[in-house]
Amino acid sequence: MFAAILMVCPVFAAQECLQLTDNRGPYLSEDACLVRIEEMVTHVKATIPPPYALYYRCEPPGVKL
């Protein structure tokens, strides 16, 4: 099982990243998690104006963030 995590980091203030953790998961496969990440990215792009960098992870159970 995997948890979807998306980081939104302003280009000019990289230390001020916003961590978005999915509340629908966890997902049975990493592929399913990546599909959810894509949905989250679409929502972020429609909501938060650029410039920013996006980073993502699909964390297996037991990994501390």
XYZ file of C-alpha atoms in Angstrom:
65
model
C 0.000 0.000 0.000
C 1.194 3.488 -0.840
C 0.367 6.996 0.363
C 0.404 9.878 -2.166
C 2.377 12.956 -1.113
C 2.816 16.106 -3.180
C 5.180 18.967 -2.315
C 4.573 22.450 -3.756
C 7.671 24.628 -3.386
C 7.744 28.302 -4.393
C 10.656 28.943 -6.751
C 11.930 31.913 -4.747
C 11.353 30.396 -1.299
C 12.130 26.692 -1.619
C 12.307 26.279 2.155
C 8.589 27.193 2.349
C 7.209 24.055 0.706
C 3.617 23.049 1.176
C 3.142 19.323 1.769
C -0.134 17.903 0.497
C -1.023 14.415 1.666
C -3.841 12.571 -0.075
C -6.844 11.685 2.061
C -8.318 9.048 -0.295
C -5.554 6.432 -0.061
C -3.651 4.376 0.706
C -3.372 2.675 -2.679
C -2.688 -0.986 -3.319
C -0.039 -0.338 -5.985
C 2.498 2.348 -6.768
C 0.865 2.788 -10.188
C -2.485 3.618 -8.564
C -0.701 6.067 -6.276
C 0.924 7.772 -9.279
C -2.473 8.165 -10.937
C -3.687 9.950 -7.806
C -0.573 12.162 -7.816
C -1.462 13.230 -11.368
C -4.959 14.198 -10.190
C -3.499 16.173 -7.299
C -1.102 18.003 -9.637
C -4.018 18.972 -11.886
C -5.883 20.440 -8.901
C -2.811 22.330 -7.673
C -2.163 23.832 -11.112
C -5.773 25.053 -11.236
C -5.608 26.509 -7.712
C -2.122 27.865 -7.001
C -0.544 30.374 -9.393
C 3.039 29.647 -10.518
C 5.986 29.823 -10.228
C 6.590 26.750 -8.106
C 8.236 23.363 -8.325
C 6.318 20.159 -7.733
C 7.787 17.059 -6.126
C 5.961 13.848 -5.330
C 6.375 10.546 -3.546
C 4.408 7.373 -3.160
C 5.402 6.200 0.291
C 5.067 2.571 1.344
C 3.677 1.858 4.813
C 5.957 2.395 7.767
C 8.012 5.198 6.174
C 8.284 8.291 8.325
C 7.807 11.563 6.428
